[in-house]
Amino acid sequence: MASKRVTSFDVADLAGVSQSTVSRAFTPEAKVSKKTRQKVFAAATKLGYQPDAIARSLSTRHTNIIGIVMAHITSPFYPYVLDKFTQRLQEMGRQILLFNAAAGQDVDDILPLVLQYRVDGLIITSATISSEMADVLARDGTPVILFNRYVLGANCSAVCCDNVDGARKIADFLLDNGHKRPAYIAGDANTSTNIDREKGFGDRLRERGIIQWYHEQGEYTYQSGYDATLRLMQLAKPPDAIFCANDVMALGALDAARHALGLRVPEDLSIIGFDDIPAASWPSYMLTTIRQPVTRMIDATLDLLLERLDNPKVEPALKLIPGPLIQRNSTRVAETQT
Amino acid sequence: MASKRVTSFDVADLAGVSQSTVSRAFTPEAKVSKKTRQKVFAAATKLGYQPDAIARSLSTRHTNIIGIVMAHITSPFYPYVLDKFTQRLQEMGRQILLFNAAAGQDVDDILPLVLQYRVDGLIITSATISSEMADVLARDGTPVILFNRYVLGANCSAVCCDNVDGARKIADFLLDNGHKRPAYIAGDANTSTNIDREKGFGDRLRERGIIQWYHEQGEYTYQSGYDATLRLMQLAKPPDAIFCANDVMALGALDAARHALGLRVPEDLSIIGFDDIPAASWPSYMLTTIRQPVTRMIDATLDLLLERLDNPKVEPALKLIPGPLIQRNSTRVAETQT
DNA sequence: TTGAAAGCGATACCAT
DNA sequence: ATGGTATCGCTTTCAA
């Protein structure tokens, strides 16, 4: 049987002070004499008292909770993101209410639920919201930061890896190393991430005189990268380099090339990814890729969030953080290069 | 400026009913006439009203929130666990408060924080609590279920893969296929998971007449599996089979064997893991392993949780769920076998 | 079926 | 520095 909960009144009685004093004793910056605070704490520990965060939230009108909405939790890049976010947030003494945006589920639909819990702020990862919803949030003063997605013209901040820039670097790298027939395996078509990577890659290719290249549709999964590669390589004039919109697809591509097709990578085919997940550096793969600067992205997101937390009126900002190209052994290097 | 929050009073005014009625209208099982409920809903949507979960929690004395404490979030097996837990819990209309138990951090220390938020129940994954803490939780009626860990004699339920059984299967499989010098690469020494896998393996080996085998310390990470394998294979009489306490270490072991040592797997060395993470089935690895029956484990955990949720007095239970051996190509097969 | 009023457990303002 | 009291936004008796 749930024994009746210990409240600040019980502590007050035992300590011989008023309930207000108990409350103050648990507020670090409140004016309470050292002696009384000690008395209160003594009584509190004796009773096993802990202030009730729910009651506190009701009266302070903030919960100290940050909502994190996340899609693709199992996609190799995101556990790291979640890990870092929760760590940092916990260090700041904040709680995390986690929402898993199931595949195909509209984030707009789950947001009302999140808001019922009066989260102080919201981080949305690898998913987007409509600009209508962004407006709703802006109206009631709940800061939202998009992580790795952005919505143009919407009333909310976003932090992304500079995907256009990264993809351009990839185009340059491939061309500089003598590749002639590049291909692109896309991620989910309507994600800003994919759009930007595709655009950066394509733009740069065009600027350097390549006017056509293969395009296969993937969906950010290992299997989709694997399958797309099979389709690509049975073309009459197969590509000599494949840029996959993320690392997991690139791993799938590599395995398809080597194990299903019997090709040598990088001698017969170069493969390049995007993210730099741990497996990218494993000897079986040694994948050339663009590293997403996760830590810096997290920092930027949290900065933006904190800023809006104490001033909800600051203008939404979009921060693009460039990532370096990590050269490993999945890409052929031109002889002229060292 | 955060416009004043819409409350049930505002809705009541607009709908021309009392505030209590608004409250009832939002309680599915409450007795409210169809007409008034419609009036209320109309007014609510017009004002953009959503009941405040915090205020509701304060008065109902339950939050509808389940706390999930999780360590090793980035370890390849756990994102799937988290994904499934959150999905299932959300389907049940519950929220998730997530706590990341940082490496080396004592769960007992963060639990008070979790409890301040009055979570209705608690799932602790890949981490443990002291039996004192379990008693505290039992006293205030908060159900806790340990996932993939257990504490003997503690006042709390647990769900685990049957690690002893799985490890015994591995010993049998290795011996049946003619291996003579097995080795074990351990996970974190004081986790029940590692203890049981080590015990099951060792016991079975002994039962079948093997009285000694190599033991290397790992820590459940790719790198530790890689390094331990290097140490193992430079022994005078190196093992002919390595059982790694989890899959990631086994992948490290495989890469070390093939790429650093130039060995053939499984011809020169068999490697076997535990978990069956996605990468285990990738062509580059094709790892033989024990599959953790994640879905069944999650189901069992949730069943236990729900059961205790509406009757906190039910006795703590320990559920052990066996996992099948998945045979792939990282293990040598005896000629006599087909 | 509906309304009035008493909690839920804190915070914060106003006195003292 | 401390105590008294209104308040946060709901749920839940108790009457009507």
XYZ file of C-alpha atoms (C1' of nucleotides) in Angstrom:
708
model
C 0.000 0.000 0.000
C 1.423 3.339 -1.017
C 2.119 4.976 2.277
C 0.911 8.543 2.320
C 3.367 10.820 0.672
C 5.556 13.022 2.840
C 4.840 16.698 2.219
C 6.497 19.917 3.211
C 3.909 20.229 5.977
C 5.147 17.078 7.648
C 8.670 18.379 7.484
C 7.549 21.740 8.825
C 5.902 20.100 11.813
C 8.896 17.999 12.660
C 11.318 20.877 12.230
C 9.080 23.266 14.122
C 8.923 25.831 11.344
C 6.291 26.966 8.884
C 5.654 25.242 5.611
C 6.849 28.304 3.706
C 10.169 27.991 5.431
C 10.535 24.431 4.325
C 9.885 25.517 0.793
C 12.518 28.231 1.077
C 15.037 25.864 2.582
C 14.832 23.872 -0.617
C 15.313 26.936 -2.780
C 19.075 27.504 -2.979
C 18.931 31.244 -3.549
C 16.263 31.945 -0.929
C 16.999 33.825 2.246
C 16.966 31.323 5.076
C 19.258 31.282 8.047
C 21.844 28.567 8.084
C 20.444 27.129 11.278
C 16.886 26.754 10.114
C 17.945 25.297 6.816
C 19.882 22.666 8.687
C 16.928 21.923 10.938
C 14.733 21.567 7.902
C 17.148 19.313 6.078
C 17.531 17.149 9.140
C 13.790 16.727 9.410
C 13.520 16.157 5.673
C 16.058 13.372 5.540
C 14.556 11.797 8.621
C 11.201 11.642 6.854
C 12.640 10.881 3.454
C 11.126 14.042 2.041
C 11.750 15.228 -1.498
C 9.988 18.269 -2.905
C 7.322 17.298 -5.396
C 8.373 18.436 -8.842
C 4.837 18.306 -10.183
C 3.442 20.591 -7.522
C 6.399 22.892 -7.949
C 5.888 23.006 -11.684
C 2.284 23.923 -11.246
C 3.086 26.944 -9.199
C 6.288 28.094 -10.906
C 4.783 27.573 -14.317
C 7.810 25.808 -15.631
C 8.677 22.146 -15.444
C 12.392 22.027 -15.992
C 11.641 19.426 -18.608
C 12.868 19.556 -22.175
C 10.988 17.516 -24.716
C 13.007 15.623 -27.285
C 11.160 14.392 -30.318
C 13.205 11.922 -32.288
C 12.674 9.797 -35.338
C 14.899 6.950 -36.500
C 16.232 6.297 -33.018
C 17.885 3.122 -34.198
C 19.622 4.641 -37.173
C 23.303 4.432 -36.198
C 23.915 8.154 -36.003
C 21.107 9.061 -33.644
C 21.875 7.130 -30.508
C 24.967 9.322 -30.200
C 22.913 12.412 -30.587
C 20.460 11.268 -27.964
C 23.245 10.222 -25.649
C 24.893 13.616 -25.838
C 21.687 15.577 -25.547
C 20.541 13.715 -22.456
C 23.942 13.967 -20.829
C 24.238 17.674 -21.374
C 20.674 18.357 -20.346
C 21.025 16.280 -17.204
C 24.198 18.117 -16.286
C 22.171 21.295 -16.473
C 19.704 19.741 -14.079
C 16.980 19.282 -16.644
C 14.775 16.322 -17.328
C 14.046 14.792 -20.704
C 10.648 13.792 -21.929
C 11.274 11.584 -24.942
C 8.955 11.139 -27.868
C 9.618 8.595 -30.505
C 8.212 9.815 -33.778
C 7.341 6.530 -35.385
C 8.090 6.125 -39.064
C 5.513 7.946 -41.098
C 3.977 9.563 -38.044
C 3.421 13.256 -38.292
C 5.210 15.159 -35.585
C 2.453 17.733 -35.621
C 0.139 15.056 -34.278
C 2.160 14.175 -31.224
C 3.145 17.695 -30.317
C -0.109 18.527 -28.514
C 0.633 15.662 -26.151
C 4.083 17.005 -25.461
C 2.676 20.410 -24.798
C 0.198 19.103 -22.259
C 3.183 18.372 -20.093
C 4.294 21.954 -20.385
C 7.818 21.222 -21.429
C 9.999 24.300 -21.099
C 11.478 23.728 -24.517
C 11.568 21.307 -27.386
C 14.252 19.711 -29.481
C 13.129 17.979 -32.631
C 15.613 15.640 -34.204
C 15.505 14.219 -37.694
C 11.918 15.300 -38.083
C 10.099 18.479 -38.891
C 7.035 20.376 -37.981
C 4.730 22.450 -40.074
C 5.126 26.179 -39.921
C 1.599 26.374 -38.510
C 2.699 24.284 -35.571
C 5.825 26.379 -35.229
C 3.587 29.390 -34.929
C 1.466 27.760 -32.253
C 4.570 27.030 -30.253
C 5.910 30.500 -30.747
C 2.623 31.929 -29.532
C 2.675 30.173 -26.221
C 6.350 30.851 -25.818
C 7.745 27.334 -26.060
C 11.168 27.410 -27.711
C 11.742 24.777 -30.383
C 15.002 23.923 -32.034
C 15.175 21.641 -35.024
C 18.208 19.414 -35.110
C 19.402 18.196 -38.486
C 16.330 19.470 -40.273
C 15.056 22.893 -41.040
C 11.952 24.506 -42.353
C 12.420 27.540 -44.494
C 10.493 30.545 -43.364
C 9.163 28.812 -40.281
C 9.165 30.463 -36.930
C 11.751 28.187 -35.381
C 15.470 27.791 -35.055
C 17.481 24.967 -36.504
C 20.952 23.512 -36.333
C 22.292 21.401 -39.141
C 25.477 20.049 -40.451
C 26.287 22.050 -43.559
C 25.044 19.393 -45.898
C 25.388 21.400 -49.075
C 28.980 22.176 -48.283
C 29.765 18.579 -47.317
C 28.271 17.208 -50.492
C 30.251 19.713 -52.559
C 33.432 18.564 -50.885
C 32.513 15.041 -51.867
C 31.941 15.989 -55.492
C 35.282 17.751 -55.564
C 37.078 14.899 -53.909
C 35.682 12.373 -56.335
C 36.436 14.453 -59.403
C 39.891 15.412 -58.181
C 40.654 11.743 -57.931
C 39.734 10.949 -61.439
C 36.250 9.551 -61.161
C 34.168 9.956 -64.274
C 30.773 8.420 -63.610
C 29.478 9.344 -60.190
C 26.191 8.152 -58.742
C 24.073 9.271 -55.858
C 21.995 7.058 -53.575
C 19.430 9.282 -51.966
C 17.909 9.242 -48.504
C 14.240 9.906 -47.843
C 13.343 12.298 -50.595
C 11.567 14.963 -48.627
C 14.064 15.445 -45.818
C 16.016 18.674 -45.931
C 19.101 16.634 -45.209
C 18.719 14.644 -48.381
C 17.695 17.602 -50.457
C 20.770 19.549 -49.444
C 23.188 16.703 -49.926
C 21.772 15.998 -53.311
C 21.836 19.631 -54.266
C 25.400 20.286 -53.112
C 26.623 17.203 -54.916
C 24.735 17.922 -58.107
C 25.570 21.615 -58.213
C 29.252 21.001 -57.828
C 29.253 18.236 -60.378
C 27.594 20.553 -62.863
C 29.971 23.389 -62.097
C 32.795 21.086 -62.995
C 31.265 19.946 -66.219
C 29.550 16.716 -65.314
C 26.089 17.061 -66.682
C 24.588 13.737 -65.803
C 24.872 11.098 -63.168
C 22.946 8.180 -61.835
C 20.433 8.656 -59.108
C 18.964 5.836 -57.062
C 16.405 6.102 -54.340
C 17.352 4.797 -50.894
C 15.820 5.370 -47.517
C 18.754 5.780 -45.176
C 18.878 2.080 -44.285
C 21.603 -0.503 -44.790
C 19.374 -2.652 -46.915
C 18.277 0.182 -49.153
C 21.912 1.080 -49.827
C 22.679 -2.524 -50.583
C 19.780 -2.911 -52.989
C 20.357 0.391 -54.740
C 23.949 -0.579 -55.397
C 22.890 -3.824 -56.975
C 20.606 -1.914 -59.324
C 23.273 0.640 -60.130
C 26.015 -1.826 -60.944
C 24.031 -3.845 -63.406
C 23.581 -0.827 -65.635
C 25.249 -0.901 -69.025
C 27.758 1.724 -67.995
C 27.909 1.396 -64.228
C 29.228 4.232 -62.072
C 32.809 4.327 -60.872
C 31.875 6.101 -57.650
C 28.836 6.135 -55.407
C 27.989 8.825 -52.916
C 25.474 7.541 -50.384
C 23.396 10.059 -48.473
C 24.457 8.487 -45.203
C 26.969 6.023 -43.823
C 24.685 3.063 -43.192
C 23.639 3.047 -46.806
C 27.293 3.279 -47.758
C 28.070 0.227 -45.659
C 25.294 -1.594 -47.442
C 26.704 -0.406 -50.754
C 30.159 -1.630 -49.830
C 28.937 -5.039 -48.825
C 26.841 -5.352 -51.965
C 29.803 -4.407 -54.133
C 32.258 -6.739 -52.454
C 30.169 -9.674 -51.417
C 27.314 -9.828 -53.885
C 29.048 -8.403 -56.943
C 32.630 -9.470 -56.289
C 33.945 -6.012 -57.001
C 37.018 -4.503 -55.441
C 36.497 -1.325 -53.461
C 38.021 1.110 -54.137
C 39.818 -0.277 -57.215
C 36.664 -1.011 -59.198
C 34.326 1.289 -57.403
C 34.658 4.113 -54.902
C 32.094 4.505 -52.164
C 31.627 7.469 -49.923
C 29.188 8.187 -47.137
C 28.040 10.917 -44.823
C 27.991 10.996 -40.971
C 31.085 9.162 -39.810
C 29.436 6.640 -37.565
C 31.729 4.329 -35.582
C 31.427 1.458 -38.052
C 32.813 3.711 -40.775
C 36.256 3.413 -39.240
C 36.168 -0.344 -38.715
C 38.793 -2.177 -40.750
C 36.133 -4.092 -42.682
C 34.872 -0.845 -44.111
C 37.290 2.055 -43.766
C 34.732 4.311 -45.283
C 35.555 7.725 -46.643
C 32.900 10.099 -45.397
C 31.981 13.545 -44.146
C 32.063 13.720 -40.379
C 29.084 15.368 -38.787
C 30.477 17.555 -36.026
C 28.030 16.175 -33.484
C 29.424 17.839 -30.416
C 29.462 21.249 -31.976
C 25.981 20.721 -33.336
C 24.680 19.716 -29.931
C 26.378 22.679 -28.317
C 24.873 25.040 -30.836
C 21.419 23.542 -30.331
C 21.628 23.860 -26.593
C 22.942 27.412 -26.843
C 20.039 28.367 -29.025
C 17.635 26.646 -26.680
C 18.977 28.282 -23.529
C 18.976 31.634 -25.183
C 15.327 31.339 -26.076
C 14.539 29.886 -22.706
C 15.266 33.115 -20.929
C 14.181 35.274 -23.785
C 11.492 33.684 -25.938
C 11.504 36.690 -28.202
C 14.891 36.216 -29.831
C 14.675 35.745 -33.567
C 14.826 32.198 -34.935
C 18.235 31.352 -36.295
C 19.614 28.705 -38.622
C 23.088 27.487 -37.781
C 24.999 25.506 -40.377
C 28.079 23.731 -39.146
C 30.555 22.392 -41.696
C 32.000 18.916 -41.334
C 35.407 17.701 -42.508
C 35.955 15.033 -45.121
C 37.501 11.973 -43.553
C 39.515 10.132 -46.135
C 39.806 6.398 -45.641
C 40.156 3.501 -48.038
C 36.809 3.141 -49.723
C 37.723 5.682 -52.359
C 40.260 5.430 -55.112
C 43.004 8.040 -55.079
C 44.403 9.518 -58.261
C 48.020 8.655 -58.992
C 48.987 12.279 -59.168
C 47.905 12.693 -55.577
C 50.137 11.532 -52.791
C 5.302 37.373 -24.724
C 3.760 34.166 -23.577
C 0.074 34.854 -23.916
C -1.835 33.751 -20.859
C -2.556 30.087 -20.894
C -6.037 28.934 -21.758
C -7.619 27.139 -18.808
C -10.718 25.089 -18.292
C -12.383 28.199 -16.862
C -12.015 30.030 -20.140
C -13.564 27.100 -21.935
C -16.329 26.906 -19.358
C -17.181 30.571 -19.879
C -17.311 30.273 -23.626
C -19.332 27.075 -23.523
C -21.650 28.416 -20.878
C -21.055 25.553 -18.462
C -19.207 25.133 -15.212
C -15.527 24.398 -15.000
C -16.245 20.985 -13.492
C -18.190 20.121 -16.570
C -15.291 20.996 -18.793
C -13.115 18.737 -16.737
C -15.632 15.938 -17.069
C -15.947 16.448 -20.784
C -12.270 15.656 -21.086
C -12.604 12.519 -19.006
C -13.728 9.776 -21.389
C -15.501 7.669 -18.785
C -17.234 10.558 -17.046
C -20.950 11.064 -17.176
C -21.593 14.025 -19.412
C -24.400 14.423 -21.883
C -23.428 14.198 -25.500
C -24.633 17.692 -26.177
C -22.639 19.389 -23.452
C -19.530 17.466 -24.361
C -19.862 18.713 -27.910
C -20.386 22.280 -26.734
C -17.305 21.993 -24.550
C -15.173 20.527 -27.313
C -16.288 23.213 -29.688
C -15.303 25.917 -27.239
C -12.050 24.121 -26.462
C -10.913 23.885 -30.024
C -11.912 27.456 -30.655
C -9.669 28.565 -27.817
C -6.965 26.005 -28.492
C -7.439 24.486 -25.084
C -5.597 21.386 -23.931
C -5.929 20.087 -20.381
C -2.817 20.732 -18.357
C -1.162 17.435 -17.581
C 0.807 18.867 -14.693
C -2.248 20.168 -12.902
C -4.058 16.946 -13.612
C -1.196 14.932 -12.230
C -1.168 16.969 -9.084
C -4.736 16.190 -8.342
C -4.941 12.616 -9.583
C -1.651 11.712 -7.943
C -0.374 9.960 -10.980
C 1.485 11.379 -13.933
C 1.057 8.824 -16.666
C 4.803 9.016 -17.037
C 7.110 6.023 -17.014
C 10.739 6.668 -16.202
C 13.334 4.843 -18.238
C 16.821 4.749 -16.850
C 19.300 3.564 -19.398
C 23.038 3.100 -19.544
C 25.111 2.515 -22.659
C 22.565 4.131 -24.929
C 24.986 4.052 -27.825
C 25.863 0.400 -27.474
C 24.343 -1.138 -30.630
C 21.800 -3.284 -28.871
C 20.157 -0.609 -26.762
C 18.778 1.800 -29.306
C 16.448 -1.001 -30.387
C 15.365 -1.565 -26.854
C 14.683 2.103 -26.349
C 12.893 2.351 -29.653
C 10.560 -0.500 -28.785
C 9.924 0.634 -25.251
C 9.027 4.136 -26.280
C 6.808 2.947 -29.095
C 4.877 0.555 -26.931
C 4.568 2.990 -24.078
C 3.377 5.739 -26.369
C 0.788 3.439 -27.874
C -0.512 2.944 -24.369
C -0.781 6.674 -24.040
C 2.100 7.017 -21.635
C 4.958 9.446 -21.608
C 8.617 8.624 -21.158
C 10.978 10.464 -18.900
C 14.437 9.376 -19.970
C 17.488 9.236 -17.745
C 20.866 8.526 -19.144
C 22.949 6.758 -16.539
C 26.384 7.977 -17.484
C 29.212 5.474 -17.373
C 30.251 4.864 -13.817
C 27.355 6.834 -12.453
C 25.411 5.168 -9.710
C 21.762 4.779 -10.576
C 20.874 5.138 -6.923
C 22.073 8.721 -7.131
C 19.811 9.784 -9.963
C 16.749 7.954 -8.783
C 15.664 10.598 -6.255
C 15.454 13.034 -9.135
C 13.281 10.669 -11.109
C 11.031 10.200 -8.135
C 10.524 13.916 -7.682
C 8.633 13.789 -10.932
C 6.393 11.105 -9.526
C 6.772 8.704 -12.362
C 4.115 6.021 -12.212
C 6.683 3.334 -12.840
C 10.292 2.763 -13.675
C 12.198 0.662 -16.154
C 15.897 0.316 -15.573
C 17.902 -0.967 -18.489
C 21.448 -2.298 -18.406
C 21.947 -0.898 -14.947
C 21.056 -1.891 -11.444
C 19.947 -0.442 -8.181
C 20.813 -1.381 -4.650
C 18.317 -3.443 -2.739
C 17.981 -0.529 -0.298
C 16.791 1.657 -3.143
C 14.491 -1.092 -4.308
C 12.956 -1.082 -0.862
C 12.466 2.660 -0.915
C 10.648 2.364 -4.201
C 8.581 -0.534 -2.988
C 7.583 1.476 0.071
C 6.173 4.367 -1.883
C 4.561 2.019 -4.332
C 6.539 2.819 -7.463
C 6.915 -0.313 -9.583
C 10.394 -0.940 -10.960
C 11.376 -3.487 -13.522
C 14.967 -4.243 -14.303
C 15.654 -5.021 -17.930
C 18.645 -7.186 -18.746
C 19.965 -7.032 -15.202
C 18.761 -8.486 -11.954
C 19.550 -8.211 -8.310
C 19.191 -11.345 -6.310
C 16.964 -11.019 -3.298
C 16.035 -7.446 -4.097
C 12.504 -6.249 -3.943
C 12.096 -5.733 -7.645
C 11.171 -7.588 -10.786
C 13.505 -8.252 -13.650
C 13.403 -9.510 -17.200
C 16.482 -10.958 -18.817
C 17.511 -12.995 -21.729
C 18.432 -16.396 -20.345
C 22.129 -15.715 -20.470
C 23.208 -18.873 -18.724
C 21.261 -20.968 -21.162
C 22.521 -19.022 -24.168
C 26.118 -19.361 -23.113
C 25.669 -23.080 -22.556
C 24.327 -23.407 -26.075
C 27.429 -21.669 -27.298
C 29.724 -24.020 -25.405
C 27.886 -26.975 -26.834
C 27.929 -25.628 -30.332
C 31.642 -24.962 -30.226
C 32.499 -28.339 -28.772
C 30.146 -30.172 -31.083
C 31.991 -28.643 -33.964
C 35.369 -29.811 -32.905
C 36.863 -26.812 -31.172
C 39.479 -27.652 -28.586
C 40.749 -24.406 -27.117
C 37.914 -21.981 -26.437
C 38.371 -18.509 -25.042
C 36.027 -16.015 -23.461
C 36.162 -12.267 -23.812
C 34.224 -10.842 -20.915
C 32.022 -7.783 -20.633
C 31.999 -5.485 -17.629
C 32.861 -7.835 -14.813
C 30.178 -6.911 -12.328
C 27.155 -6.970 -14.599
C 24.805 -9.860 -14.083
C 24.748 -10.269 -17.830
C 28.440 -10.962 -17.990
C 28.454 -13.100 -14.887
C 25.747 -15.360 -16.270
C 27.236 -15.661 -19.728
C 30.587 -16.500 -18.251
C 29.059 -18.976 -15.848
C 26.928 -20.760 -18.414
C 29.856 -21.036 -20.782
C 32.306 -22.205 -18.138
C 29.924 -24.647 -16.508
C 29.101 -26.337 -19.731
C 32.709 -26.480 -20.803
C 33.580 -28.167 -17.537
C 30.689 -30.581 -17.795
C 32.078 -31.672 -21.105
C 35.576 -32.146 -19.869
C 37.293 -28.910 -20.764
C 38.956 -27.801 -17.585
C 40.690 -24.656 -18.671
C 40.253 -21.901 -21.172
C 41.479 -18.416 -21.814
C 39.735 -15.476 -20.296
C 40.298 -11.911 -21.396
C 38.699 -8.835 -19.964
C 36.680 -6.644 -22.334
C 34.151 -3.947 -21.669
C 31.412 -4.522 -24.206
C 32.950 -2.164 -26.768
C 34.234 -2.836 -30.269
C 37.702 -1.665 -29.379
C 37.943 -3.808 -26.281
C 36.998 -6.885 -28.307
C 39.575 -5.981 -30.901
C 42.336 -5.487 -28.360
C 41.514 -8.573 -26.345
C 41.700 -10.671 -29.487
C 45.132 -9.329 -30.277
C 46.321 -10.347 -26.818
C 44.701 -13.761 -27.076
C 46.136 -14.658 -30.443
C 49.723 -13.927 -29.583
C 49.663 -16.539 -26.857
C 51.878 -19.599 -27.322
C 48.875 -21.832 -27.863
C 46.189 -19.457 -29.098
C 42.517 -20.380 -28.888
C 40.658 -21.866 -31.834
C 37.380 -20.252 -30.839
C 36.422 -17.052 -29.076
C 33.112 -16.398 -27.421
C 32.615 -12.671 -26.922
C 30.149 -11.533 -24.277
C 28.372 -9.384 -26.843
C 28.209 -8.813 -30.569
C 30.090 -5.541 -30.815
C 33.095 -7.094 -29.150
C 32.775 -10.017 -31.532
C 32.850 -7.672 -34.503
C 35.995 -6.134 -33.065
C 37.415 -9.600 -32.603
C 36.605 -10.523 -36.176
C 38.236 -7.436 -37.581
C 41.303 -7.922 -35.422
C 41.635 -11.514 -36.548
C 41.172 -10.816 -40.228
C 42.709 -7.415 -40.715
C 45.356 -7.103 -38.043
C 46.367 -10.745 -37.737
C 45.647 -11.972 -41.235
C 43.745 -14.965 -39.957
C 40.894 -16.636 -41.735
C 37.606 -16.743 -39.904
C 36.271 -19.340 -39.380
C 38.994 -21.598 -40.833
C 41.710 -20.504 -38.420
C 39.524 -19.152 -35.676
C 35.839 -19.255 -34.842
C 34.174 -16.245 -33.329
C 30.796 -16.106 -31.723
C 28.863 -13.276 -30.120
C 25.714 -12.569 -28.163
C 22.801 -10.219 -28.994
C 22.261 -10.475 -32.734
C 22.529 -6.814 -33.600
C 21.866 -5.836 -37.217
C 25.547 -5.704 -38.150
C 25.904 -9.338 -37.141
C 24.064 -10.345 -40.299
C 25.970 -8.073 -42.660
C 27.981 -9.973 -45.255
C 31.241 -8.560 -43.948
C 30.669 -10.311 -40.657
C 28.048 -13.052 -40.815
C 28.450 -13.564 -37.121
C 27.186 -16.626 -35.338
C 25.464 -15.464 -32.186
C 22.651 -15.890 -29.700
C 19.688 -13.748 -30.570
C 18.220 -11.801 -27.699
C 14.460 -12.071 -28.113
C 13.991 -8.344 -27.711
C 10.333 -8.171 -28.511
C 9.415 -10.891 -26.087
C 11.616 -9.333 -23.440
C 9.983 -5.959 -23.902
C 6.546 -7.524 -23.785
C 7.377 -9.344 -20.587
C 8.743 -6.175 -19.028
C 5.686 -4.191 -19.925
C 3.382 -6.937 -18.683
C 5.152 -6.991 -15.365
C 5.013 -3.231 -15.189
C 1.338 -2.967 -15.981
C 0.520 -5.684 -13.526
C 2.265 -3.859 -10.727
C 0.804 -0.587 -11.855
C -2.679 -1.575 -10.885
C -1.588 -3.768 -8.042
C 1.659 -2.630 -6.440
C 1.535 -5.540 -4.050
C 2.235 -8.349 -6.506
C 5.382 -10.236 -5.715
C 8.541 -9.358 -7.628
C 9.264 -11.834 -10.394
C 12.284 -12.744 -12.465
C 11.570 -13.707 -16.042
C 14.249 -15.431 -18.045
C 13.662 -15.669 -21.752
C 15.774 -18.033 -23.826
C 17.254 -16.927 -27.123
C 18.047 -19.093 -30.149
C 21.497 -19.659 -31.541
C 21.803 -18.088 -34.954
C 24.360 -19.933 -36.965
C 26.210 -17.926 -39.585
C 29.689 -18.108 -41.038
C 32.005 -16.922 -38.315
C 32.223 -20.391 -36.816
C 33.822 -23.482 -38.206
C 31.520 -26.445 -38.693
C 32.667 -30.018 -38.088
C 32.835 -32.185 -41.177
C 30.502 -34.707 -39.653
C 27.811 -32.057 -39.412
C 25.859 -31.095 -42.478
C -26.508 15.443 -15.537
C -24.551 19.623 -13.639
C -22.436 23.154 -10.303
C -19.929 24.619 -6.019
C -16.155 23.986 -3.319
C -12.420 21.389 -1.210
C -8.163 19.500 -2.112
C -3.401 18.090 -4.646
C 1.777 20.167 -2.851
C 4.336 23.293 -3.845
C 5.744 28.855 -4.668
C 5.582 33.703 -3.801
C 3.809 37.849 -2.176
C 2.725 40.416 1.881
C 3.106 41.151 6.524
C 5.476 40.860 10.761
C 14.561 35.841 8.505
C 9.983 33.803 9.186
C 4.820 32.923 8.965
C 0.190 33.394 6.721
C -2.283 33.024 2.602
C -3.549 33.328 -2.195
C -2.480 30.852 -6.314
C -1.173 27.434 -10.042
C -5.155 24.285 -13.144
C -6.999 20.515 -12.607
C -10.048 16.265 -10.259
C -13.427 14.783 -7.226
C -16.744 14.556 -3.617
C -21.191 16.396 -2.321
C -25.561 18.746 -3.280
C -28.947 20.187 -6.112
